[in-house]
Every structure is written in C-alpha cells, then in structure tokens.
mmCIF file of C-alpha atoms in Angstrom:
data_model
loop_
_atom_site.group_PDB
_atom_site.id
_atom_site.type_symbol
_atom_site.label_atom_id
_atom_site.label_comp_id
_atom_site.label_asym_id
_atom_site.label_seq_id
_atom_site.Cartn_x
_atom_site.Cartn_y
_atom_site.Cartn_z
ATOM 1 C CA MET A 1 -4.251 -11.363 26.508
ATOM 2 C CA LEU A 2 -4.739 -14.048 23.832
ATOM 3 C CA MET A 3 -7.969 -12.515 22.661
ATOM 4 C CA GLU A 4 -6.302 -9.031 22.415
ATOM 5 C CA LYS A 5 -3.379 -10.456 20.448
ATOM 6 C CA GLU A 6 -5.720 -12.192 18.028
ATOM 7 C CA GLN A 7 -7.735 -8.958 17.519
ATOM 8 C CA GLN A 8 -4.543 -7.063 16.832
ATOM 9 C CA GLN A 9 -3.435 -9.650 14.260
ATOM 10 C CA THR A 10 -6.869 -9.393 12.608
ATOM 11 C CA MET A 11 -6.581 -5.633 12.474
ATOM 12 C CA ILE A 12 -3.069 -5.892 10.975
ATOM 13 C CA VAL A 13 -4.466 -8.134 8.196
ATOM 14 C CA TRP A 14 -7.307 -5.664 7.445
ATOM 15 C CA LEU A 15 -4.961 -2.688 7.539
ATOM 16 C CA LYS A 16 -2.817 -4.444 4.844
ATOM 17 C CA ARG A 17 -5.851 -5.066 2.726
ATOM 18 C CA ILE A 18 -7.137 -1.514 3.051
ATOM 19 C CA ALA A 19 -3.641 -0.034 2.357
ATOM 20 C CA ALA A 20 -3.267 -2.222 -0.763
ATOM 21 C CA ALA A 21 -6.774 -1.317 -2.007
ATOM 22 C CA ILE A 22 -6.077 2.479 -1.535
ATOM 23 C CA THR A 23 -2.737 2.158 -3.267
ATOM 24 C CA ILE A 24 -4.105 0.371 -6.287
ATOM 25 C CA ILE A 25 -7.047 2.939 -6.534
ATOM 26 C CA THR A 26 -4.537 5.815 -6.272
ATOM 27 C CA TRP A 27 -2.310 4.213 -8.928
ATOM 28 C CA PHE A 28 -5.151 3.735 -11.340
ATOM 29 C CA TYR A 29 -6.189 7.384 -10.782
ATOM 30 C CA VAL A 30 -2.746 8.611 -11.558
ATOM 31 C CA MET A 31 -2.523 6.375 -14.609
ATOM 32 C CA VAL A 32 -5.819 7.755 -15.880
ATOM 33 C CA ILE A 33 -4.500 11.349 -15.454
ATOM 34 C CA PHE A 34 -1.341 10.415 -17.527
ATOM 35 C CA LEU A 35 -3.501 8.762 -20.252
ATOM 36 C CA LYS A 36 -5.718 11.838 -20.587
ATOM 37 C CA ASP A 37 -2.712 14.134 -20.972
ATOM 38 C CA PRO A 38 -2.360 15.401 -24.559
ATOM 39 C CA ALA A 39 1.437 15.144 -24.362
ATOM 40 C CA PRO A 40 3.044 12.144 -26.086
ATOM 41 C CA PHE A 41 3.374 9.171 -23.834
ATOM 42 C CA ALA A 42 7.078 9.045 -24.344
ATOM 43 C CA GLU A 43 7.377 12.392 -22.542
ATOM 44 C CA LEU A 44 5.284 11.162 -19.701
ATOM 45 C CA VAL A 45 7.161 7.923 -19.090
ATOM 46 C CA PRO A 46 9.638 9.326 -16.491
ATOM 47 C CA TYR A 47 6.671 10.712 -14.479
ATOM 48 C CA CYS A 48 4.660 7.529 -14.840
ATOM 49 C CA MET A 49 7.552 5.394 -13.651
ATOM 50 C CA GLY A 50 8.443 7.786 -10.808
ATOM 51 C CA SER A 51 4.885 8.007 -9.539
ATOM 52 C CA THR A 52 4.457 4.246 -9.698
ATOM 53 C CA MET A 53 7.684 3.726 -7.758
ATOM 54 C CA LEU A 54 6.709 6.305 -5.206
ATOM 55 C CA ILE A 55 3.143 4.995 -4.752
ATOM 56 C CA PHE A 56 4.174 1.281 -4.365
ATOM 57 C CA GLY A 57 7.240 2.378 -2.249
ATOM 58 C CA VAL A 58 4.814 3.917 0.257
ATOM 59 C CA LEU A 59 2.796 0.775 0.298
ATOM 60 C CA THR A 60 6.021 -1.341 0.839
ATOM 61 C CA GLY A 61 6.871 0.940 3.802
ATOM 62 C CA ILE A 62 3.387 0.559 5.279
ATOM 63 C CA PHE A 63 3.613 -3.273 4.846
ATOM 64 C CA LYS A 64 7.059 -3.348 6.450
ATOM 65 C CA GLY A 65 5.752 -1.347 9.496
ATOM 66 C CA LEU A 66 2.669 -3.695 9.832
ATOM 67 C CA GLU A 67 4.915 -6.737 9.548
ATOM 68 C CA TYR A 68 7.217 -5.427 12.196
ATOM 69 C CA TRP A 69 4.259 -4.840 14.458
ATOM 70 C CA GLU A 70 3.077 -8.311 13.724
ATOM 71 C CA SER A 71 6.423 -9.896 14.567
ATOM 72 C CA GLN A 72 6.390 -7.978 17.892
ATOM 73 C CA LEU A 73 3.112 -9.545 18.593
ATOM 74 C CA ASN A 74 4.401 -13.042 17.852
ATOM 75 C CA ASN A 75 7.413 -12.468 20.071
ATOM 76 C CA MET A 76 5.204 -11.812 23.143
#
C-alpha cells in the first residue's frame, strides 16, 4: 500500500512536469505563429492575450486536478 501510494505521488509529479512542458511548448508555438503574421501586432494583441489565457488556464485546471488527486492520496 505504501509503495503504491509513493508510486502514484511520483507519477503525479511527473504528470505535472510533462503538462507544464507541453504547455510552454504550445505557448511558444502559438507566439511564433503570431510573430510571423504580417498583420500589425496591435491587431493581434487580443488573440495573443486570449490564447495565452486559454493555454495557461488549461494548465491550471490540470494542476488543480492533479493536486486534488494528491490530496486524496495524503488523506488515505
């Protein structure tokens, strides 16, 4: 039981790291797309801000879910 709990906690830590890495890579990719666009950046700002909020909002949701799972493990 203790070993299984420890393995799950290790898995949660790695899932957080992987989710963060994927999020940052996705965000950089989206920013590159915006920077290559010929439109003036002033016109792209709302899209840039919106996509940034959406991308990191998803990461926040993933982290909250993983933290909830981790707290359930600690309460056992």
